[in-house]
PDB file of C-alpha atoms in Angstrom:
ATOM      1  CA  MET A   1       4.070  -8.620 -48.179  1.00 46.00           C
ATOM      2  CA  SER A   2       3.734  -5.644 -50.546  1.00 47.00           C
ATOM      3  CA  PHE A   3       0.716  -3.526 -51.332  1.00 47.00           C
ATOM      4  CA  ASP A   4       0.144  -5.352 -54.642  1.00 50.00           C
ATOM      5  CA  GLU A   5      -0.266  -8.654 -52.820  1.00 49.00           C
ATOM      6  CA  GLU A   6      -2.709  -7.062 -50.371  1.00 49.00           C
ATOM      7  CA  GLU A   7      -4.811  -5.344 -53.011  1.00 52.00           C
ATOM      8  CA  SER A   8      -7.751  -7.703 -52.498  1.00 61.00           C
ATOM      9  CA  LEU A   9      -7.423  -7.814 -48.691  1.00 80.00           C
ATOM     10  CA  GLU A  10      -9.286  -5.606 -46.222  1.00 85.00           C
ATOM     11  CA  HIS A  11      -8.398  -5.174 -42.558  1.00 88.00           C
ATOM     12  CA  THR A  12     -11.123  -3.973 -40.213  1.00 92.00           C
ATOM     13  CA  LEU A  13      -9.475  -1.714 -37.655  1.00 92.00           C
ATOM     14  CA  LEU A  14     -12.540  -0.567 -35.683  1.00 94.00           C
ATOM     15  CA  VAL A  15     -16.281  -1.205 -35.410  1.00 95.00           C
ATOM     16  CA  VAL A  16     -18.641   1.130 -33.518  1.00 95.00           C
ATOM     17  CA  ARG A  17     -22.220  -0.081 -33.180  1.00 94.00           C
ATOM     18  CA  GLU A  18     -23.964   3.279 -33.156  1.00 94.00           C
ATOM     19  CA  VAL A  19     -22.933   6.707 -34.425  1.00 95.00           C
ATOM     20  CA  PHE A  20     -24.934   9.765 -35.486  1.00 94.00           C
ATOM     21  CA  VAL A  21     -24.719  11.762 -38.707  1.00 94.00           C
ATOM     22  CA  TYR A  22     -25.704  15.459 -38.829  1.00 93.00           C
ATOM     23  CA  LYS A  23     -26.380  17.932 -41.596  1.00 91.00           C
ATOM     24  CA  ILE A  24     -24.014  20.796 -40.844  1.00 90.00           C
ATOM     25  CA  PRO A  25     -24.174  24.425 -41.971  1.00 86.00           C
ATOM     26  CA  PRO A  26     -21.389  25.913 -44.074  1.00 82.00           C
ATOM     27  CA  ARG A  27     -18.235  26.886 -42.249  1.00 80.00           C
ATOM     28  CA  SER A  28     -18.544  30.434 -40.970  1.00 73.00           C
ATOM     29  CA  THR A  29     -14.836  30.964 -40.254  1.00 72.00           C
ATOM     30  CA  SER A  30     -11.594  29.439 -41.375  1.00 76.00           C
ATOM     31  CA  GLY A  31     -10.873  28.199 -37.842  1.00 78.00           C
ATOM     32  CA  GLY A  32     -13.054  25.082 -38.058  1.00 84.00           C
ATOM     33  CA  TYR A  33     -16.444  23.632 -37.173  1.00 87.00           C
ATOM     34  CA  LYS A  34     -18.335  23.804 -33.867  1.00 87.00           C
ATOM     35  CA  CYS A  35     -20.771  21.064 -32.940  1.00 87.00           C
ATOM     36  CA  GLY A  36     -22.711  23.574 -30.846  1.00 84.00           C
ATOM     37  CA  ASP A  37     -24.103  24.912 -34.125  1.00 83.00           C
ATOM     38  CA  TRP A  38     -25.571  21.519 -35.011  1.00 83.00           C
ATOM     39  CA  LEU A  39     -29.177  21.084 -33.850  1.00 74.00           C
ATOM     40  CA  GLN A  40     -30.770  17.802 -32.849  1.00 75.00           C
ATOM     41  CA  SER A  41     -33.253  18.339 -35.668  1.00 76.00           C
ATOM     42  CA  ASP A  42     -30.316  18.240 -38.108  1.00 84.00           C
ATOM     43  CA  LYS A  43     -29.606  14.546 -37.309  1.00 90.00           C
ATOM     44  CA  ILE A  44     -30.208  12.692 -40.551  1.00 92.00           C
ATOM     45  CA  TRP A  45     -28.958   9.162 -39.831  1.00 93.00           C
ATOM     46  CA  SER A  46     -27.753   6.712 -37.156  1.00 94.00           C
ATOM     47  CA  GLY A  47     -26.071   3.370 -37.667  1.00 95.00           C
ATOM     48  CA  ARG A  48     -22.812   1.436 -37.584  1.00 96.00           C
ATOM     49  CA  LEU A  49     -19.305   2.707 -38.347  1.00 96.00           C
ATOM     50  CA  ARG A  50     -16.404   0.642 -39.647  1.00 95.00           C
ATOM     51  CA  VAL A  51     -12.810   1.704 -40.223  1.00 94.00           C
ATOM     52  CA  VAL A  52     -11.269  -0.480 -42.958  1.00 94.00           C
ATOM     53  CA  SER A  53      -7.691  -0.518 -44.230  1.00 91.00           C
ATOM     54  CA  CYS A  54      -7.508  -1.212 -47.999  1.00 88.00           C
ATOM     55  CA  LYS A  55      -3.962  -1.220 -49.341  1.00 84.00           C
ATOM     56  CA  ASP A  56      -2.647   2.325 -48.753  1.00 86.00           C
ATOM     57  CA  ARG A  57      -6.175   3.782 -48.445  1.00 90.00           C
ATOM     58  CA  CYS A  58      -8.280   3.928 -45.296  1.00 92.00           C
ATOM     59  CA  GLU A  59     -12.085   3.942 -45.571  1.00 93.00           C
ATOM     60  CA  ILE A  60     -14.634   5.095 -43.011  1.00 94.00           C
ATOM     61  CA  ARG A  61     -17.863   3.298 -43.851  1.00 94.00           C
ATOM     62  CA  LEU A  62     -21.280   4.198 -42.474  1.00 95.00           C
ATOM     63  CA  GLU A  63     -23.488   1.109 -42.765  1.00 94.00           C
ATOM     64  CA  ASP A  64     -26.937   0.000 -41.752  1.00 93.00           C
ATOM     65  CA  PRO A  65     -26.567  -2.289 -38.678  1.00 91.00           C
ATOM     66  CA  ASN A  66     -29.180  -4.803 -39.941  1.00 92.00           C
ATOM     67  CA  SER A  67     -28.702  -5.014 -43.704  1.00 92.00           C
ATOM     68  CA  ALA A  68     -25.069  -3.753 -43.895  1.00 89.00           C
ATOM     69  CA  GLU A  69     -26.159  -1.366 -46.659  1.00 93.00           C
ATOM     70  CA  LEU A  70     -23.664   1.412 -47.244  1.00 92.00           C
ATOM     71  CA  PHE A  71     -24.960   4.890 -46.406  1.00 93.00           C
ATOM     72  CA  ALA A  72     -21.782   6.895 -47.033  1.00 93.00           C
ATOM     73  CA  ALA A  73     -18.028   6.447 -47.161  1.00 93.00           C
ATOM     74  CA  CYS A  74     -15.050   8.662 -46.409  1.00 93.00           C
ATOM     75  CA  PHE A  75     -11.779   7.855 -48.169  1.00 92.00           C
ATOM     76  CA  ILE A  76      -8.481   8.832 -46.557  1.00 92.00           C
ATOM     77  CA  TYR A  77      -5.485   8.751 -48.854  1.00 90.00           C
ATOM     78  CA  PRO A  78      -1.862   8.989 -47.669  1.00 88.00           C
ATOM     79  CA  GLY A  79      -1.110  12.471 -46.399  1.00 86.00           C
ATOM     80  CA  GLN A  80      -4.757  13.660 -46.649  1.00 88.00           C
ATOM     81  CA  ARG A  81      -6.138  12.865 -43.203  1.00 90.00           C
ATOM     82  CA  GLU A  82      -6.502  16.514 -42.141  1.00 88.00           C
ATOM     83  CA  SER A  83      -8.625  17.343 -45.183  1.00 88.00           C
ATOM     84  CA  SER A  84     -10.810  14.227 -44.920  1.00 91.00           C
ATOM     85  CA  VAL A  85     -11.415  14.036 -41.126  1.00 94.00           C
ATOM     86  CA  GLU A  86     -11.540  17.237 -39.105  1.00 92.00           C
ATOM     87  CA  PRO A  87     -12.293  17.274 -35.323  1.00 92.00           C
ATOM     88  CA  ALA A  88     -14.799  19.753 -33.911  1.00 91.00           C
ATOM     89  CA  LEU A  89     -13.443  22.706 -31.999  1.00 89.00           C
ATOM     90  CA  ASP A  90     -15.739  22.483 -28.960  1.00 89.00           C
ATOM     91  CA  SER A  91     -15.997  18.701 -28.347  1.00 90.00           C
ATOM     92  CA  SER A  92     -13.820  15.614 -28.657  1.00 92.00           C
ATOM     93  CA  ARG A  93     -16.804  13.377 -29.568  1.00 93.00           C
ATOM     94  CA  TYR A  94     -17.673  15.094 -32.842  1.00 94.00           C
ATOM     95  CA  PHE A  95     -15.941  15.177 -36.232  1.00 95.00           C
ATOM     96  CA  VAL A  96     -16.563  16.451 -39.750  1.00 94.00           C
ATOM     97  CA  LEU A  97     -16.166  13.880 -42.566  1.00 94.00           C
ATOM     98  CA  LYS A  98     -15.649  14.534 -46.271  1.00 93.00           C
ATOM     99  CA  ILE A  99     -17.758  11.927 -48.093  1.00 92.00           C
ATOM    100  CA  GLU A 100     -17.557  11.099 -51.812  1.00 86.00           C
ATOM    101  CA  ASP A 101     -19.925   9.349 -54.177  1.00 81.00           C
ATOM    102  CA  GLY A 102     -17.222   7.950 -56.479  1.00 76.00           C
ATOM    103  CA  ASN A 103     -18.067  10.308 -59.315  1.00 81.00           C
ATOM    104  CA  GLY A 104     -15.962  13.224 -58.130  1.00 79.00           C
ATOM    105  CA  LYS A 105     -18.670  14.832 -55.987  1.00 87.00           C
ATOM    106  CA  HIS A 106     -18.159  15.326 -52.248  1.00 90.00           C
ATOM    107  CA  ALA A 107     -19.971  16.778 -49.235  1.00 92.00           C
ATOM    108  CA  PHE A 108     -19.314  17.435 -45.573  1.00 92.00           C
ATOM    109  CA  ILE A 109     -21.320  15.801 -42.791  1.00 93.00           C
ATOM    110  CA  GLY A 110     -21.094  15.807 -39.002  1.00 94.00           C
ATOM    111  CA  LEU A 111     -20.224  12.617 -37.129  1.00 94.00           C
ATOM    112  CA  GLY A 112     -20.958  12.102 -33.413  1.00 94.00           C
ATOM    113  CA  PHE A 113     -20.109   9.332 -30.926  1.00 95.00           C
ATOM    114  CA  ASN A 114     -21.994   8.405 -27.754  1.00 93.00           C
ATOM    115  CA  GLU A 115     -18.874   7.973 -25.581  1.00 94.00           C
ATOM    116  CA  ARG A 116     -15.515   9.700 -25.468  1.00 94.00           C
ATOM    117  CA  ASN A 117     -13.630   6.389 -25.444  1.00 95.00           C
ATOM    118  CA  GLU A 118     -15.266   5.497 -28.792  1.00 95.00           C
ATOM    119  CA  ALA A 119     -14.020   8.759 -30.271  1.00 95.00           C
ATOM    120  CA  PHE A 120     -10.564   8.041 -28.837  1.00 95.00           C
ATOM    121  CA  ASP A 121     -10.512   4.573 -30.444  1.00 95.00           C
ATOM    122  CA  PHE A 122     -11.527   6.181 -33.747  1.00 95.00           C
ATOM    123  CA  ASN A 123      -8.479   8.449 -33.676  1.00 94.00           C
ATOM    124  CA  VAL A 124      -6.200   5.535 -32.692  1.00 94.00           C
ATOM    125  CA  ALA A 125      -7.430   3.424 -35.618  1.00 94.00           C
ATOM    126  CA  LEU A 126      -6.633   6.196 -38.093  1.00 93.00           C
ATOM    127  CA  SER A 127      -3.158   6.651 -36.567  1.00 92.00           C
ATOM    128  CA  ASP A 128      -2.455   2.908 -36.735  1.00 92.00           C
ATOM    129  CA  HIS A 129      -3.236   2.904 -40.455  1.00 92.00           C
ATOM    130  CA  GLU A 130      -0.840   5.787 -41.076  1.00 91.00           C
ATOM    131  CA  LYS A 131       1.958   3.984 -39.202  1.00 91.00           C
ATOM    132  CA  TYR A 132       1.302   0.811 -41.179  1.00 89.00           C
ATOM    133  CA  VAL A 133       1.530   2.652 -44.518  1.00 89.00           C
ATOM    134  CA  ARG A 134       4.756   4.373 -43.447  1.00 89.00           C
ATOM    135  CA  ARG A 135       6.407   1.077 -42.494  1.00 89.00           C
ATOM    136  CA  GLU A 136       5.444  -0.557 -45.779  1.00 87.00           C
ATOM    137  CA  ASN A 137       6.838   2.327 -47.783  1.00 86.00           C
ATOM    138  CA  GLU A 138      10.116   2.149 -45.851  1.00 86.00           C
ATOM    139  CA  LYS A 139      10.395  -1.576 -46.519  1.00 84.00           C
ATOM    140  CA  GLU A 140       9.955  -1.086 -50.284  1.00 80.00           C
ATOM    141  CA  THR A 141      12.409   1.798 -50.576  1.00 81.00           C
ATOM    142  CA  GLY A 142      14.880   0.302 -48.082  1.00 73.00           C
ATOM    143  CA  GLU A 143      15.011   3.482 -46.045  1.00 59.00           C
ATOM    144  CA  THR A 144      14.727   3.681 -42.301  1.00 52.00           C
ATOM    145  CA  SER A 145      13.497   6.444 -40.116  1.00 52.00           C
ATOM    146  CA  ALA A 146      15.872   8.763 -38.298  1.00 51.00           C
ATOM    147  CA  SER A 147      14.976   7.240 -34.947  1.00 51.00           C
ATOM    148  CA  ASP A 148      15.818   3.722 -36.189  1.00 52.00           C
ATOM    149  CA  SER A 149      19.089   4.657 -37.935  1.00 53.00           C
ATOM    150  CA  HIS A 150      20.535   6.650 -35.044  1.00 54.00           C
ATOM    151  CA  ILE A 151      22.113   4.290 -32.548  1.00 52.00           C
ATOM    152  CA  ASP A 152      23.777   5.910 -29.578  1.00 54.00           C
ATOM    153  CA  ILE A 153      26.565   3.671 -28.277  1.00 55.00           C
ATOM    154  CA  HIS A 154      28.466   4.939 -25.266  1.00 57.00           C
ATOM    155  CA  PRO A 155      32.017   3.603 -24.820  1.00 59.00           C
ATOM    156  CA  ALA A 156      32.577   1.402 -21.831  1.00 64.00           C
ATOM    157  CA  VAL A 157      34.311   3.146 -18.952  1.00 69.00           C
ATOM    158  CA  ASN A 158      37.381   1.380 -17.559  1.00 74.00           C
ATOM    159  CA  HIS A 159      37.384   1.649 -13.754  1.00 75.00           C
ATOM    160  CA  ARG A 160      40.444  -0.548 -13.186  1.00 80.00           C
ATOM    161  CA  LEU A 161      43.441   0.910 -11.345  1.00 79.00           C
ATOM    162  CA  LYS A 162      46.422   1.822 -13.409  1.00 80.00           C
ATOM    163  CA  GLU A 163      49.898   0.651 -12.560  1.00 82.00           C
ATOM    164  CA  GLY A 164      51.207   2.470  -9.492  1.00 82.00           C
ATOM    165  CA  GLU A 165      47.819   3.812  -8.358  1.00 84.00           C
ATOM    166  CA  THR A 166      46.667   3.099  -4.826  1.00 84.00           C
ATOM    167  CA  ILE A 167      43.498   3.627  -2.843  1.00 82.00           C
ATOM    168  CA  ARG A 168      43.566   5.051   0.676  1.00 83.00           C
ATOM    169  CA  ILE A 169      40.697   4.293   3.038  1.00 84.00           C
ATOM    170  CA  ASN A 170      40.337   6.037   6.409  1.00 85.00           C
ATOM    171  CA  VAL A 171      38.711   3.852   9.057  1.00 84.00           C
ATOM    172  CA  LYS A 172      37.814   5.256  12.465  1.00 81.00           C
ATOM    173  CA  PRO A 173      39.270   3.208  15.384  1.00 80.00           C
ATOM    174  CA  LYS A 174      36.913   1.495  17.752  1.00 75.00           C
ATOM    175  CA  PRO A 175      36.572   2.988  21.261  1.00 67.00           C
ATOM    176  CA  THR A 176      38.562   1.111  23.952  1.00 66.00           C
ATOM    177  CA  SER A 177      36.608   2.311  27.033  1.00 59.00           C
ATOM    178  CA  GLY A 178      33.520   0.142  27.207  1.00 54.00           C
ATOM    179  CA  THR A 179      32.033  -2.012  24.509  1.00 54.00           C
ATOM    180  CA  GLY A 180      28.633  -2.608  23.156  1.00 54.00           C
ATOM    181  CA  MET A 181      25.447  -1.782  24.963  1.00 54.00           C
ATOM    182  CA  LEU A 182      27.091  -1.453  28.391  1.00 53.00           C
ATOM    183  CA  SER A 183      29.167   1.565  27.385  1.00 54.00           C
ATOM    184  CA  ALA A 184      26.235   3.098  25.520  1.00 53.00           C
ATOM    185  CA  ALA A 185      24.017   2.748  28.601  1.00 53.00           C
ATOM    186  CA  GLY A 186      26.692   4.166  30.960  1.00 55.00           C
ATOM    187  CA  LEU A 187      27.087   0.955  33.017  1.00 53.00           C
ATOM    188  CA  PRO A 188      30.465   0.231  34.694  1.00 53.00           C
ATOM    189  CA  GLY A 189      31.105  -2.887  32.643  1.00 52.00           C
ATOM    190  CA  GLY A 190      33.155  -3.838  29.621  1.00 50.00           C
ATOM    191  CA  LEU A 191      36.941  -3.849  29.335  1.00 52.00           C
ATOM    192  CA  SER A 192      39.264  -1.824  31.518  1.00 52.00           C
ATOM    193  CA  GLY A 193      42.461  -0.168  30.407  1.00 50.00           C
ATOM    194  CA  SER A 194      44.435  -3.362  31.070  1.00 55.00           C
ATOM    195  CA  GLY A 195      42.138  -5.386  28.848  1.00 54.00           C
ATOM    196  CA  LYS A 196      40.516  -7.364  31.683  1.00 58.00           C
ATOM    197  CA  PRO A 197      36.748  -7.443  31.919  1.00 57.00           C
ATOM    198  CA  LYS A 198      35.281  -5.412  34.758  1.00 58.00           C
ATOM    199  CA  THR A 199      32.730  -6.868  37.146  1.00 60.00           C
ATOM    200  CA  LEU A 200      29.457  -5.179  37.741  1.00 59.00           C
ATOM    201  CA  GLY A 201      29.048  -3.614  41.217  1.00 63.00           C
ATOM    202  CA  LEU A 202      25.886  -5.104  42.692  1.00 70.00           C
ATOM    203  CA  ALA A 203      24.411  -4.322  46.145  1.00 71.00           C
ATOM    204  CA  PRO A 204      24.648  -7.137  48.817  1.00 72.00           C
ATOM    205  CA  PRO A 205      21.493  -9.140  49.579  1.00 71.00           C
ATOM    206  CA  PRO A 206      19.436  -8.051  52.664  1.00 68.00           C
ATOM    207  CA  SER A 207      20.347  -9.603  56.087  1.00 65.00           C
ATOM    208  CA  GLY A 208      18.172 -11.962  58.142  1.00 56.00           C
ATOM    209  CA  ALA A 209      17.005  -9.144  60.450  1.00 55.00           C
ATOM    210  CA  GLY A 210      15.380  -7.470  57.552  1.00 53.00           C
ATOM    211  CA  LYS A 211      13.302 -10.419  56.435  1.00 55.00           C
ATOM    212  CA  ILE A 212      10.311  -9.616  54.384  1.00 57.00           C
ATOM    213  CA  ARG A 213       7.258 -11.274  55.795  1.00 59.00           C
ATOM    214  CA  SER A 214       4.607 -12.584  53.494  1.00 57.00           C
ATOM    215  CA  PRO A 215       1.592 -10.293  53.434  1.00 59.00           C
ATOM    216  CA  LEU A 216      -0.733 -13.279  53.078  1.00 67.00           C
ATOM    217  CA  PRO A 217      -1.942 -15.167  56.252  1.00 68.00           C
ATOM    218  CA  PRO A 218      -1.538 -18.964  56.448  1.00 67.00           C
ATOM    219  CA  PRO A 219      -4.500 -21.149  55.474  1.00 69.00           C
ATOM    220  CA  PRO A 220      -6.983 -21.788  58.332  1.00 68.00           C
ATOM    221  CA  ASN A 221      -6.665 -25.614  58.309  1.00 70.00           C
ATOM    222  CA  ASP A 222      -2.879 -25.767  58.274  1.00 67.00           C
ATOM    223  CA  PRO A 223      -1.805 -28.167  61.164  1.00 70.00           C
ATOM    224  CA  ALA A 224       1.702 -26.704  61.399  1.00 66.00           C
ATOM    225  CA  SER A 225       0.317 -23.223  61.850  1.00 65.00           C
ATOM    226  CA  ALA A 226      -2.132 -24.447  64.526  1.00 66.00           C
ATOM    227  CA  ARG A 227       0.673 -26.120  66.579  1.00 69.00           C
ATOM    228  CA  ILE A 228       2.839 -23.004  66.457  1.00 66.00           C
ATOM    229  CA  THR A 229      -0.060 -20.838  67.606  1.00 65.00           C
ATOM    230  CA  SER A 230      -1.056 -23.104  70.577  1.00 64.00           C
ATOM    231  CA  THR A 231       2.553 -23.461  71.781  1.00 60.00           C
ATOM    232  CA  SER A 232       3.139 -19.724  71.702  1.00 57.00           C
ATOM    233  CA  GLN A 233      -0.107 -19.072  73.617  1.00 57.00           C
ATOM    234  CA  GLY A 234       0.670 -21.698  76.374  1.00 53.00           C
ATOM    235  CA  VAL A 235       4.143 -20.347  76.948  1.00 50.00           C
ATOM    236  CA  GLY A 236       2.873 -16.833  77.132  1.00 49.00           C
ATOM    237  CA  LEU A 237       0.236 -17.709  79.759  1.00 48.00           C
ATOM    238  CA  ARG A 238       2.439 -19.840  82.109  1.00 51.00           C
ATOM    239  CA  ALA A 239       5.580 -17.821  82.021  1.00 46.00           C
ATOM    240  CA  PRO A 240       4.285 -14.832  84.021  1.00 48.00           C
ATOM    241  CA  SER A 241       2.904 -16.974  86.917  1.00 48.00           C
ATOM    242  CA  GLU A 242       6.127 -18.970  87.350  1.00 48.00           C
ATOM    243  CA  ASN A 243       8.262 -15.899  87.218  1.00 49.00           C
ATOM    244  CA  THR A 244       5.993 -14.073  89.709  1.00 47.00           C
ATOM    245  CA  ARG A 245       5.986 -16.977  92.221  1.00 49.00           C
ATOM    246  CA  GLY A 246       9.704 -17.298  92.089  1.00 50.00           C
ATOM    247  CA  THR A 247      10.386 -13.606  92.507  1.00 49.00           C
ATOM    248  CA  ASP A 248       7.527 -12.368  94.872  1.00 54.00           C
ATOM    249  CA  ARG A 249       8.306 -13.604  98.522  1.00 58.00           C
ATOM    250  CA  LEU A 250       5.275 -11.979 100.149  1.00 55.00           C
ATOM    251  CA  THR A 251       2.764 -14.244  98.400  1.00 55.00           C
ATOM    252  CA  ASP A 252       4.672 -17.518  99.076  1.00 58.00           C
ATOM    253  CA  PHE A 253       2.909 -19.241 102.134  1.00 59.00           C
ATOM    254  CA  SER A 254       4.419 -22.735 101.804  1.00 60.00           C
ATOM    255  CA  GLN A 255       7.027 -22.073 104.500  1.00 60.00           C
ATOM    256  CA  LEU A 256       4.383 -20.766 106.975  1.00 57.00           C
ATOM    257  CA  GLU A 257       2.090 -23.793 106.552  1.00 58.00           C
ATOM    258  CA  ARG A 258       4.891 -26.251 107.350  1.00 62.00           C
ATOM    259  CA  ASN A 259       5.679 -24.520 110.710  1.00 60.00           C
ATOM    260  CA  LEU A 260       2.081 -24.699 112.063  1.00 59.00           C
ATOM    261  CA  PRO A 261       1.284 -27.483 114.756  1.00 58.00           C
ATOM    262  CA  ALA A 262      -0.786 -30.506 113.749  1.00 56.00           C
ATOM    263  CA  SER A 263      -3.530 -30.187 116.544  1.00 52.00           C
ATOM    264  CA  GLY A 264      -6.260 -27.752 115.918  1.00 50.00           C
ATOM    265  CA  SER A 265      -5.303 -27.673 112.439  1.00 48.00           C
ATOM    266  CA  GLY A 266      -8.760 -26.673 111.328  1.00 50.00           C
ATOM    267  CA  SER A 267      -8.941 -23.599 113.569  1.00 49.00           C
ATOM    268  CA  MET A 268      -5.327 -22.699 112.921  1.00 48.00           C
ATOM    269  CA  LYS A 269      -5.840 -23.013 109.240  1.00 47.00           C
ATOM    270  CA  THR A 270      -8.815 -20.728 109.568  1.00 47.00           C
ATOM    271  CA  THR A 271      -6.842 -18.268 111.681  1.00 47.00           C
ATOM    272  CA  ALA A 272      -3.888 -18.526 109.385  1.00 46.00           C
ATOM    273  CA  SER A 273      -6.009 -18.126 106.392  1.00 48.00           C
ATOM    274  CA  GLY A 274      -7.720 -15.212 108.105  1.00 49.00           C
ATOM    275  CA  TRP A 275      -4.402 -13.656 109.090  1.00 51.00           C
ATOM    276  CA  ALA A 276      -3.195 -14.194 105.665  1.00 49.00           C
ATOM    277  CA  ALA A 277      -6.331 -12.657 104.298  1.00 48.00           C
ATOM    278  CA  PHE A 278      -5.895  -9.729 106.713  1.00 43.00           C
TER     279      PHE A 278
END
């Protein structure tokens, strides 16, 4: 679609609900404007801002937010953005606009935004319009930009081996003494020089003499434990008396009692018992 077909169309690129307009003093130097020179008492208007794309011209319209009545307009023609919109030197939220009345008269006013992101969107909208105009002009003239016409094509690199070429790969041999984790840990396992697996040298189990007794006593109501205890106590009590009687001949009086006469057994028993006691 050409510019002639879009002559009656308008594209709204940006809408900001509230901006401020200032009466600015004449430029003191050729370097630019400083918003620090604008006083709050110099604020002359506040309202809505719209950026509208009309054919190859971009318009910045300052309108009343309620009645949409136009307060002022800034026209940006192709290649004239720097002379129509000039940013302030000491702040990114303030600009200087060149407004026209349509009769050839113009004036400069200060424009301020509340937020920095609104000022950033304002700059982006103006840049988008410039890119759009440039693309349309290139379509009509059939020319392309230098970045579009230059196509860098790198030739494909052939990595295939030529006839007679070989590849040599050096591979380190695996160690033959010990394999895996056993050789890494220093254990005497793995494969021997003959290729047979070695057996691990383990210590023999402890003998019966070195039995480890349980540190816990048996339960109190265990019948097997009670029988073992009573048997061991009875044997321990009787064994010394039998062994003493069989081995001590001085305390064995059975032979003496059999040789005593039957008459006067009572007195003899007394005498014997007394002699024995003596």
